mmCIF file with all atom_site columns, C-alpha atoms in Angstrom:
data_model
loop_
_atom_site.group_PDB
_atom_site.id
_atom_site.type_symbol
_atom_site.label_atom_id
_atom_site.label_alt_id
_atom_site.label_comp_id
_atom_site.label_asym_id
_atom_site.label_entity_id
_atom_site.label_seq_id
_atom_site.pdbx_PDB_ins_code
_atom_site.Cartn_x
_atom_site.Cartn_y
_atom_site.Cartn_z
_atom_site.occupancy
_atom_site.B_iso_or_equiv
_atom_site.pdbx_formal_charge
_atom_site.auth_seq_id
_atom_site.auth_comp_id
_atom_site.auth_asym_id
_atom_site.auth_atom_id
_atom_site.pdbx_PDB_model_num
ATOM 1   C CA . MET A 1 1   ? 0.000  0.000  0.000  1.00 40.00 ? 465 MET A CA 1
ATOM 2   C CA . ALA A 1 2   ? 1.403  3.389  -0.990 1.00 52.00 ? 466 ALA A CA 1
ATOM 3   C CA . SER A 1 3   ? 1.981  5.727  1.921  1.00 65.00 ? 467 SER A CA 1
ATOM 4   C CA . LYS A 1 4   ? 0.077  8.996  2.057  1.00 78.00 ? 468 LYS A CA 1
ATOM 5   C CA . PRO A 1 5   ? 1.997  12.083 0.900  1.00 77.00 ? 469 PRO A CA 1
ATOM 6   C CA . LEU A 1 6   ? 3.520  14.082 3.736  1.00 81.00 ? 470 LEU A CA 1
ATOM 7   C CA . ARG A 1 7   ? 1.747  17.357 4.431  1.00 84.00 ? 471 ARG A CA 1
ATOM 8   C CA . ASP A 1 8   ? 3.491  20.579 5.460  1.00 85.00 ? 472 ASP A CA 1
ATOM 9   C CA . ASN A 1 9   ? 1.941  20.367 8.930  1.00 87.00 ? 473 ASN A CA 1
ATOM 10  C CA . GLU A 1 10  ? 3.301  16.847 9.535  1.00 89.00 ? 474 GLU A CA 1
ATOM 11  C CA . VAL A 1 11  ? 6.819  17.879 8.448  1.00 90.00 ? 475 VAL A CA 1
ATOM 12  C CA . ARG A 1 12  ? 6.645  21.001 10.632 1.00 90.00 ? 476 ARG A CA 1
ATOM 13  C CA . GLN A 1 13  ? 5.545  19.075 13.711 1.00 90.00 ? 477 GLN A CA 1
ATOM 14  C CA . ALA A 1 14  ? 8.232  16.440 13.150 1.00 89.00 ? 478 ALA A CA 1
ATOM 15  C CA . ALA A 1 15  ? 10.852 19.190 12.746 1.00 90.00 ? 479 ALA A CA 1
ATOM 16  C CA . TYR A 1 16  ? 9.794  20.620 16.104 1.00 89.00 ? 480 TYR A CA 1
ATOM 17  C CA . ARG A 1 17  ? 9.920  17.212 17.773 1.00 88.00 ? 481 ARG A CA 1
ATOM 18  C CA . ARG A 1 18  ? 13.141 15.937 16.224 1.00 86.00 ? 482 ARG A CA 1
ATOM 19  C CA . LEU A 1 19  ? 15.272 18.804 14.895 1.00 86.00 ? 483 LEU A CA 1
ATOM 20  C CA . LEU A 1 20  ? 14.391 21.697 17.193 1.00 87.00 ? 484 LEU A CA 1
ATOM 21  C CA . THR A 1 21  ? 14.004 20.108 20.633 1.00 84.00 ? 485 THR A CA 1
ATOM 22  C CA . HIS A 1 22  ? 17.294 21.547 21.897 1.00 85.00 ? 486 HIS A CA 1
ATOM 23  C CA . ALA A 1 23  ? 16.516 25.041 20.579 1.00 85.00 ? 487 ALA A CA 1
ATOM 24  C CA . GLN A 1 24  ? 13.061 24.977 22.193 1.00 83.00 ? 488 GLN A CA 1
ATOM 25  C CA . SER A 1 25  ? 14.518 23.997 25.565 1.00 83.00 ? 489 SER A CA 1
ATOM 26  C CA . CYS A 1 26  ? 17.068 26.856 25.620 1.00 86.00 ? 490 CYS A CA 1
ATOM 27  C CA . PRO A 1 27  ? 15.812 29.834 27.661 1.00 86.00 ? 491 PRO A CA 1
ATOM 28  C CA . ASP A 1 28  ? 17.799 32.224 25.449 1.00 86.00 ? 492 ASP A CA 1
ATOM 29  C CA . THR A 1 29  ? 16.294 30.918 22.185 1.00 89.00 ? 493 THR A CA 1
ATOM 30  C CA . LEU A 1 30  ? 13.076 31.947 20.460 1.00 89.00 ? 494 LEU A CA 1
ATOM 31  C CA . VAL A 1 31  ? 11.505 29.477 18.030 1.00 90.00 ? 495 VAL A CA 1
ATOM 32  C CA . ILE A 1 32  ? 8.645  31.031 16.070 1.00 89.00 ? 496 ILE A CA 1
ATOM 33  C CA . ASP A 1 33  ? 6.433  30.080 13.150 1.00 91.00 ? 497 ASP A CA 1
ATOM 34  C CA . GLU A 1 34  ? 5.858  32.368 10.176 1.00 89.00 ? 498 GLU A CA 1
ATOM 35  C CA . LEU A 1 35  ? 8.273  35.229 10.927 1.00 87.00 ? 499 LEU A CA 1
ATOM 36  C CA . GLY A 1 36  ? 7.532  38.010 8.449  1.00 86.00 ? 500 GLY A CA 1
ATOM 37  C CA . LEU A 1 37  ? 10.452 39.470 6.479  1.00 83.00 ? 501 LEU A CA 1
ATOM 38  C CA . ASP A 1 38  ? 10.604 42.929 4.911  1.00 71.00 ? 502 ASP A CA 1
ATOM 39  C CA . HIS A 1 39  ? 7.293  44.000 6.475  1.00 68.00 ? 503 HIS A CA 1
ATOM 40  C CA . GLY A 1 40  ? 5.557  40.731 5.666  1.00 72.00 ? 504 GLY A CA 1
ATOM 41  C CA . SER A 1 41  ? 6.409  40.457 1.950  1.00 75.00 ? 505 SER A CA 1
ATOM 42  C CA . CYS A 1 42  ? 7.766  36.969 2.707  1.00 85.00 ? 506 CYS A CA 1
ATOM 43  C CA . ARG A 1 43  ? 7.652  34.628 5.706  1.00 89.00 ? 507 ARG A CA 1
ATOM 44  C CA . ILE A 1 44  ? 10.096 32.196 7.292  1.00 92.00 ? 508 ILE A CA 1
ATOM 45  C CA . ASP A 1 45  ? 8.268  28.915 8.035  1.00 93.00 ? 509 ASP A CA 1
ATOM 46  C CA . ILE A 1 46  ? 10.183 28.406 11.290 1.00 93.00 ? 510 ILE A CA 1
ATOM 47  C CA . ALA A 1 47  ? 12.658 30.968 12.665 1.00 93.00 ? 511 ALA A CA 1
ATOM 48  C CA . VAL A 1 48  ? 15.158 30.085 15.391 1.00 94.00 ? 512 VAL A CA 1
ATOM 49  C CA . ILE A 1 49  ? 16.624 33.151 17.090 1.00 93.00 ? 513 ILE A CA 1
ATOM 50  C CA . ASN A 1 50  ? 19.499 32.903 19.580 1.00 91.00 ? 514 ASN A CA 1
ATOM 51  C CA . GLY A 1 51  ? 23.120 33.844 18.846 1.00 90.00 ? 515 GLY A CA 1
ATOM 52  C CA . HIS A 1 52  ? 22.077 34.062 15.208 1.00 92.00 ? 516 HIS A CA 1
ATOM 53  C CA . ILE A 1 53  ? 18.916 33.993 13.105 1.00 94.00 ? 517 ILE A CA 1
ATOM 54  C CA . ARG A 1 54  ? 18.233 30.673 11.413 1.00 95.00 ? 518 ARG A CA 1
ATOM 55  C CA . GLY A 1 55  ? 15.427 30.156 8.916  1.00 95.00 ? 519 GLY A CA 1
ATOM 56  C CA . VAL A 1 56  ? 13.790 26.824 8.131  1.00 96.00 ? 520 VAL A CA 1
ATOM 57  C CA . GLU A 1 57  ? 11.759 26.547 4.907  1.00 96.00 ? 521 GLU A CA 1
ATOM 58  C CA . ILE A 1 58  ? 9.526  23.518 4.308  1.00 95.00 ? 522 ILE A CA 1
ATOM 59  C CA . LYS A 1 59  ? 8.481  22.261 0.879  1.00 94.00 ? 523 LYS A CA 1
ATOM 60  C CA . ALA A 1 60  ? 6.194  19.243 1.314  1.00 91.00 ? 524 ALA A CA 1
ATOM 61  C CA . GLU A 1 61  ? 5.027  17.011 -1.532 1.00 89.00 ? 525 GLU A CA 1
ATOM 62  C CA . ALA A 1 62  ? 1.906  19.091 -2.233 1.00 87.00 ? 526 ALA A CA 1
ATOM 63  C CA . ASP A 1 63  ? 3.901  22.339 -2.354 1.00 90.00 ? 527 ASP A CA 1
ATOM 64  C CA . THR A 1 64  ? 5.449  23.817 -5.483 1.00 90.00 ? 528 THR A CA 1
ATOM 65  C CA . LEU A 1 65  ? 8.843  25.505 -5.739 1.00 93.00 ? 529 LEU A CA 1
ATOM 66  C CA . GLU A 1 66  ? 7.339  28.515 -7.500 1.00 92.00 ? 530 GLU A CA 1
ATOM 67  C CA . ARG A 1 67  ? 7.930  30.895 -4.563 1.00 90.00 ? 531 ARG A CA 1
ATOM 68  C CA . LEU A 1 68  ? 11.313 29.441 -3.578 1.00 93.00 ? 532 LEU A CA 1
ATOM 69  C CA . PRO A 1 69  ? 13.538 31.857 -5.583 1.00 93.00 ? 533 PRO A CA 1
ATOM 70  C CA . ARG A 1 70  ? 11.812 34.847 -3.933 1.00 91.00 ? 534 ARG A CA 1
ATOM 71  C CA . GLN A 1 71  ? 12.100 33.174 -0.516 1.00 93.00 ? 535 GLN A CA 1
ATOM 72  C CA . VAL A 1 72  ? 15.787 32.411 -1.086 1.00 94.00 ? 536 VAL A CA 1
ATOM 73  C CA . ALA A 1 73  ? 16.400 36.094 -1.875 1.00 93.00 ? 537 ALA A CA 1
ATOM 74  C CA . ALA A 1 74  ? 14.431 37.289 1.174  1.00 93.00 ? 538 ALA A CA 1
ATOM 75  C CA . TYR A 1 75  ? 16.078 34.817 3.571  1.00 94.00 ? 539 TYR A CA 1
ATOM 76  C CA . GLY A 1 76  ? 19.482 35.766 2.166  1.00 94.00 ? 540 GLY A CA 1
ATOM 77  C CA . GLU A 1 77  ? 19.026 39.380 3.257  1.00 93.00 ? 541 GLU A CA 1
ATOM 78  C CA . VAL A 1 78  ? 18.453 38.604 6.951  1.00 94.00 ? 542 VAL A CA 1
ATOM 79  C CA . VAL A 1 79  ? 19.219 35.071 8.140  1.00 96.00 ? 543 VAL A CA 1
ATOM 80  C CA . ASP A 1 80  ? 22.621 33.881 9.294  1.00 96.00 ? 544 ASP A CA 1
ATOM 81  C CA . LYS A 1 81  ? 21.802 30.280 8.351  1.00 96.00 ? 545 LYS A CA 1
ATOM 82  C CA . ALA A 1 82  ? 19.035 28.596 6.378  1.00 96.00 ? 546 ALA A CA 1
ATOM 83  C CA . LEU A 1 83  ? 17.718 25.056 6.088  1.00 97.00 ? 547 LEU A CA 1
ATOM 84  C CA . LEU A 1 84  ? 15.430 23.736 3.362  1.00 97.00 ? 548 LEU A CA 1
ATOM 85  C CA . ILE A 1 85  ? 13.406 20.659 4.306  1.00 96.00 ? 549 ILE A CA 1
ATOM 86  C CA . VAL A 1 86  ? 12.118 19.190 1.079  1.00 96.00 ? 550 VAL A CA 1
ATOM 87  C CA . ASP A 1 87  ? 10.098 16.242 -0.198 1.00 93.00 ? 551 ASP A CA 1
ATOM 88  C CA . PRO A 1 88  ? 12.218 13.823 -2.291 1.00 94.00 ? 552 PRO A CA 1
ATOM 89  C CA . LYS A 1 89  ? 10.265 14.763 -5.436 1.00 93.00 ? 553 LYS A CA 1
ATOM 90  C CA . HIS A 1 90  ? 11.442 18.390 -5.130 1.00 95.00 ? 554 HIS A CA 1
ATOM 91  C CA . LEU A 1 91  ? 15.075 17.650 -4.212 1.00 95.00 ? 555 LEU A CA 1
ATOM 92  C CA . ALA A 1 92  ? 16.759 17.833 -7.627 1.00 96.00 ? 556 ALA A CA 1
ATOM 93  C CA . ALA A 1 93  ? 15.004 21.053 -8.650 1.00 95.00 ? 557 ALA A CA 1
ATOM 94  C CA . ALA A 1 94  ? 15.459 22.636 -5.207 1.00 95.00 ? 558 ALA A CA 1
ATOM 95  C CA . MET A 1 95  ? 19.211 22.004 -5.277 1.00 95.00 ? 559 MET A CA 1
ATOM 96  C CA . THR A 1 96  ? 19.458 24.211 -8.367 1.00 95.00 ? 560 THR A CA 1
ATOM 97  C CA . LEU A 1 97  ? 17.539 27.038 -6.648 1.00 95.00 ? 561 LEU A CA 1
ATOM 98  C CA . VAL A 1 98  ? 19.177 27.347 -3.222 1.00 96.00 ? 562 VAL A CA 1
ATOM 99  C CA . PRO A 1 99  ? 22.678 28.807 -2.745 1.00 96.00 ? 563 PRO A CA 1
ATOM 100 C CA . ASP A 1 100 ? 25.423 26.577 -1.372 1.00 94.00 ? 564 ASP A CA 1
ATOM 101 C CA . TRP A 1 101 ? 25.243 28.121 2.126  1.00 97.00 ? 565 TRP A CA 1
ATOM 102 C CA . TRP A 1 102 ? 21.748 26.699 2.600  1.00 97.00 ? 566 TRP A CA 1
ATOM 103 C CA . GLY A 1 103 ? 21.485 23.345 4.347  1.00 96.00 ? 567 GLY A CA 1
ATOM 104 C CA . VAL A 1 104 ? 19.221 20.825 2.636  1.00 97.00 ? 568 VAL A CA 1
ATOM 105 C CA . MET A 1 105 ? 17.348 17.957 4.257  1.00 96.00 ? 569 MET A CA 1
ATOM 106 C CA . VAL A 1 106 ? 14.904 15.452 2.756  1.00 95.00 ? 570 VAL A CA 1
ATOM 107 C CA . ALA A 1 107 ? 11.730 14.571 4.674  1.00 93.00 ? 571 ALA A CA 1
ATOM 108 C CA . GLU A 1 108 ? 9.965  11.350 3.761  1.00 90.00 ? 572 GLU A CA 1
ATOM 109 C CA . ARG A 1 109 ? 7.542  8.967  5.355  1.00 86.00 ? 573 ARG A CA 1
ATOM 110 C CA . GLY A 1 110 ? 9.318  6.237  7.297  1.00 79.00 ? 574 GLY A CA 1
ATOM 111 C CA . ALA A 1 111 ? 8.406  2.560  7.575  1.00 73.00 ? 575 ALA A CA 1
ATOM 112 C CA . THR A 1 112 ? 6.292  3.270  10.660 1.00 74.00 ? 576 THR A CA 1
ATOM 113 C CA . GLN A 1 113 ? 4.463  6.136  8.881  1.00 70.00 ? 577 GLN A CA 1
ATOM 114 C CA . GLY A 1 114 ? 6.349  8.765  10.865 1.00 81.00 ? 578 GLY A CA 1
ATOM 115 C CA . VAL A 1 115 ? 8.598  11.406 9.271  1.00 88.00 ? 579 VAL A CA 1
ATOM 116 C CA . LYS A 1 116 ? 12.185 10.460 8.484  1.00 90.00 ? 580 LYS A CA 1
ATOM 117 C CA . PHE A 1 117 ? 14.797 13.197 7.912  1.00 92.00 ? 581 PHE A CA 1
ATOM 118 C CA . ARG A 1 118 ? 17.941 12.737 5.832  1.00 93.00 ? 582 ARG A CA 1
ATOM 119 C CA . ARG A 1 119 ? 20.634 15.425 5.639  1.00 95.00 ? 583 ARG A CA 1
ATOM 120 C CA . VAL A 1 120 ? 21.814 16.177 2.107  1.00 95.00 ? 584 VAL A CA 1
ATOM 121 C CA . ARG A 1 121 ? 23.948 19.257 2.819  1.00 95.00 ? 585 ARG A CA 1
ATOM 122 C CA . ALA A 1 122 ? 24.999 21.055 6.017  1.00 95.00 ? 586 ALA A CA 1
ATOM 123 C CA . GLU A 1 123 ? 24.211 24.734 6.635  1.00 95.00 ? 587 GLU A CA 1
ATOM 124 C CA . ARG A 1 124 ? 26.959 27.337 6.343  1.00 96.00 ? 588 ARG A CA 1
ATOM 125 C CA . ALA A 1 125 ? 27.145 30.997 7.333  1.00 95.00 ? 589 ALA A CA 1
ATOM 126 C CA . ASN A 1 126 ? 25.441 33.526 5.060  1.00 96.00 ? 590 ASN A CA 1
ATOM 127 C CA . LYS A 1 127 ? 27.820 36.309 4.026  1.00 94.00 ? 591 LYS A CA 1
ATOM 128 C CA . GLY A 1 128 ? 25.232 38.444 2.211  1.00 94.00 ? 592 GLY A CA 1
ATOM 129 C CA . ILE A 1 129 ? 23.062 39.986 4.949  1.00 95.00 ? 593 ILE A CA 1
ATOM 130 C CA . ASP A 1 130 ? 21.527 43.382 4.080  1.00 95.00 ? 594 ASP A CA 1
ATOM 131 C CA . ALA A 1 131 ? 21.661 45.602 7.172  1.00 96.00 ? 595 ALA A CA 1
ATOM 132 C CA . LEU A 1 132 ? 18.686 47.726 6.121  1.00 95.00 ? 596 LEU A CA 1
ATOM 133 C CA . VAL A 1 133 ? 16.404 44.729 5.515  1.00 93.00 ? 597 VAL A CA 1
ATOM 134 C CA . LEU A 1 134 ? 17.571 43.268 8.833  1.00 95.00 ? 598 LEU A CA 1
ATOM 135 C CA . ALA A 1 135 ? 16.641 46.534 10.574 1.00 95.00 ? 599 ALA A CA 1
ATOM 136 C CA . ARG A 1 136 ? 13.130 46.276 9.082  1.00 93.00 ? 600 ARG A CA 1
ATOM 137 C CA . LEU A 1 137 ? 12.471 43.273 11.324 1.00 93.00 ? 601 LEU A CA 1
ATOM 138 C CA . LEU A 1 138 ? 12.135 45.840 14.116 1.00 94.00 ? 602 LEU A CA 1
ATOM 139 C CA . TRP A 1 139 ? 8.842  47.441 15.024 1.00 92.00 ? 603 TRP A CA 1
ATOM 140 C CA . ARG A 1 140 ? 8.930  51.232 15.205 1.00 94.00 ? 604 ARG A CA 1
ATOM 141 C CA . PRO A 1 141 ? 9.077  51.448 19.061 1.00 94.00 ? 605 PRO A CA 1
ATOM 142 C CA . GLU A 1 142 ? 11.940 48.924 19.068 1.00 95.00 ? 606 GLU A CA 1
ATOM 143 C CA . ALA A 1 143 ? 13.906 50.967 16.525 1.00 96.00 ? 607 ALA A CA 1
ATOM 144 C CA . GLN A 1 144 ? 13.237 54.105 18.584 1.00 96.00 ? 608 GLN A CA 1
ATOM 145 C CA . ASP A 1 145 ? 14.432 52.416 21.801 1.00 96.00 ? 609 ASP A CA 1
ATOM 146 C CA . ILE A 1 146 ? 17.708 51.336 20.187 1.00 97.00 ? 610 ILE A CA 1
ATOM 147 C CA . LEU A 1 147 ? 18.312 54.806 18.736 1.00 97.00 ? 611 LEU A CA 1
ATOM 148 C CA . ARG A 1 148 ? 17.441 56.379 22.102 1.00 95.00 ? 612 ARG A CA 1
ATOM 149 C CA . SER A 1 149 ? 20.086 54.166 23.737 1.00 95.00 ? 613 SER A CA 1
ATOM 150 C CA . LEU A 1 150 ? 22.570 55.549 21.184 1.00 95.00 ? 614 LEU A CA 1
ATOM 151 C CA . GLY A 1 151 ? 21.802 59.106 22.302 1.00 94.00 ? 615 GLY A CA 1
ATOM 152 C CA . ILE A 1 152 ? 19.573 60.197 19.406 1.00 94.00 ? 616 ILE A CA 1
ATOM 153 C CA . PRO A 1 153 ? 17.402 63.173 20.505 1.00 94.00 ? 617 PRO A CA 1
ATOM 154 C CA . GLU A 1 154 ? 13.658 62.570 20.971 1.00 94.00 ? 618 GLU A CA 1
ATOM 155 C CA . ARG A 1 155 ? 12.688 64.965 18.157 1.00 93.00 ? 619 ARG A CA 1
ATOM 156 C CA . ASP A 1 156 ? 14.665 62.847 15.668 1.00 93.00 ? 620 ASP A CA 1
ATOM 157 C CA . LEU A 1 157 ? 12.866 59.702 16.847 1.00 95.00 ? 621 LEU A CA 1
ATOM 158 C CA . ARG A 1 158 ? 9.606  61.030 15.371 1.00 94.00 ? 622 ARG A CA 1
ATOM 159 C CA . ALA A 1 159 ? 11.014 60.617 11.847 1.00 94.00 ? 623 ALA A CA 1
ATOM 160 C CA . PRO A 1 160 ? 9.312  58.164 9.445  1.00 94.00 ? 624 PRO A CA 1
ATOM 161 C CA . ARG A 1 161 ? 10.038 54.520 10.208 1.00 93.00 ? 625 ARG A CA 1
ATOM 162 C CA . GLU A 1 162 ? 12.267 54.050 7.150  1.00 94.00 ? 626 GLU A CA 1
ATOM 163 C CA . GLU A 1 163 ? 14.451 56.969 8.282  1.00 96.00 ? 627 GLU A CA 1
ATOM 164 C CA . LEU A 1 164 ? 14.832 55.338 11.687 1.00 96.00 ? 628 LEU A CA 1
ATOM 165 C CA . TYR A 1 165 ? 16.059 52.173 9.988  1.00 97.00 ? 629 TYR A CA 1
ATOM 166 C CA . GLN A 1 166 ? 18.513 54.205 7.892  1.00 96.00 ? 630 GLN A CA 1
ATOM 167 C CA . GLN A 1 167 ? 19.852 55.837 11.061 1.00 96.00 ? 631 GLN A CA 1
ATOM 168 C CA . LEU A 1 168 ? 20.373 52.450 12.718 1.00 97.00 ? 632 LEU A CA 1
ATOM 169 C CA . VAL A 1 169 ? 22.314 51.178 9.713  1.00 97.00 ? 633 VAL A CA 1
ATOM 170 C CA . SER A 1 170 ? 24.514 54.294 9.611  1.00 96.00 ? 634 SER A CA 1
ATOM 171 C CA . LEU A 1 171 ? 25.241 54.240 13.363 1.00 96.00 ? 635 LEU A CA 1
ATOM 172 C CA . MET A 1 172 ? 25.768 50.526 14.045 1.00 96.00 ? 636 MET A CA 1
ATOM 173 C CA . SER A 1 173 ? 28.035 47.819 12.677 1.00 96.00 ? 637 SER A CA 1
ATOM 174 C CA . LEU A 1 174 ? 26.228 44.838 11.180 1.00 95.00 ? 638 LEU A CA 1
ATOM 175 C CA . ARG A 1 175 ? 27.318 42.701 14.147 1.00 94.00 ? 639 ARG A CA 1
ATOM 176 C CA . LYS A 1 176 ? 25.918 45.188 16.702 1.00 96.00 ? 640 LYS A CA 1
ATOM 177 C CA . LEU A 1 177 ? 22.729 45.753 14.714 1.00 97.00 ? 641 LEU A CA 1
ATOM 178 C CA . SER A 1 178 ? 22.192 42.013 14.371 1.00 96.00 ? 642 SER A CA 1
ATOM 179 C CA . GLY A 1 179 ? 22.579 41.568 18.140 1.00 95.00 ? 643 GLY A CA 1
ATOM 180 C CA . ALA A 1 180 ? 20.129 44.411 18.826 1.00 96.00 ? 644 ALA A CA 1
ATOM 181 C CA . VAL A 1 181 ? 17.552 42.992 16.388 1.00 96.00 ? 645 VAL A CA 1
ATOM 182 C CA . ARG A 1 182 ? 17.806 39.510 17.910 1.00 94.00 ? 646 ARG A CA 1
ATOM 183 C CA . ALA A 1 183 ? 17.432 40.939 21.426 1.00 94.00 ? 647 ALA A CA 1
ATOM 184 C CA . ALA A 1 184 ? 14.335 42.912 20.364 1.00 94.00 ? 648 ALA A CA 1
ATOM 185 C CA . LEU A 1 185 ? 12.727 39.873 18.727 1.00 92.00 ? 649 LEU A CA 1
ATOM 186 C CA . LYS A 1 186 ? 13.395 37.697 21.770 1.00 90.00 ? 650 LYS A CA 1
ATOM 187 C CA . SER A 1 187 ? 11.975 40.275 24.189 1.00 89.00 ? 651 SER A CA 1
ATOM 188 C CA . ARG A 1 188 ? 8.638  40.681 22.382 1.00 84.00 ? 652 ARG A CA 1
ATOM 189 C CA . THR A 1 189 ? 5.703  39.568 24.486 1.00 73.00 ? 653 THR A CA 1
ATOM 190 C CA . THR A 1 190 ? 3.187  39.709 21.638 1.00 72.00 ? 654 THR A CA 1
ATOM 191 C CA . TRP A 1 191 ? 3.535  38.882 17.971 1.00 63.00 ? 655 TRP A CA 1
ATOM 192 C CA . ARG A 1 192 ? 1.215  40.209 15.293 1.00 54.00 ? 656 ARG A CA 1
ATOM 193 C CA . ASP A 1 193 ? -0.804 37.480 13.577 1.00 48.00 ? 657 ASP A CA 1
ATOM 194 C CA . GLN A 1 194 ? 1.170  34.777 15.375 1.00 46.00 ? 658 GLN A CA 1
ATOM 195 C CA . GLN A 1 195 ? -0.674 31.466 15.341 1.00 40.00 ? 659 GLN A CA 1
ATOM 196 C CA . PRO A 1 196 ? 0.228  28.776 17.886 1.00 40.00 ? 660 PRO A CA 1
ATOM 197 C CA . LEU A 1 197 ? 1.477  25.474 16.482 1.00 38.00 ? 661 LEU A CA 1
ATOM 198 C CA . LEU A 1 198 ? -1.372 22.979 16.752 1.00 31.00 ? 662 LEU A CA 1
#
């Protein structure tokens, strides 16, 4: 009897149970579904935020790779590491679409009908982060708080949001900005449109 195709939700839940258990148990790590990039123009399926930002993208059997090039570009602007979890039927095509710093893993149904993961390529560090797009992960009050801590006068903090991001990029090294963004994300108590994992 042919096994049922794996659905995105099954792969996601298995990733949480098997690949992300350590990250979830770390008090200094935030694991979140559907993190919006560049003001929501693209979303990371699962984001892991600790000493770096890691993005996990899932392409189950029923998915297409149509959006993958756009997702690769968006991830490449902000994440330190990325992992693609892909159904075997998408593997060959996906390998031509993701840069060599992306890790790649195949998810398939195991003999006991659970999800089996197989690593195809390890993740490496992304060298192409765009500081301005990274800054756009911040909400306006977060950007203002960081600028305030850098001594920017209150009147300048009323500037349009994009100008605040530009100021952050001009005043901070990428390493410092990245640390400030990660700290802001981890300290959020509410997330817009954040759905709990069922």
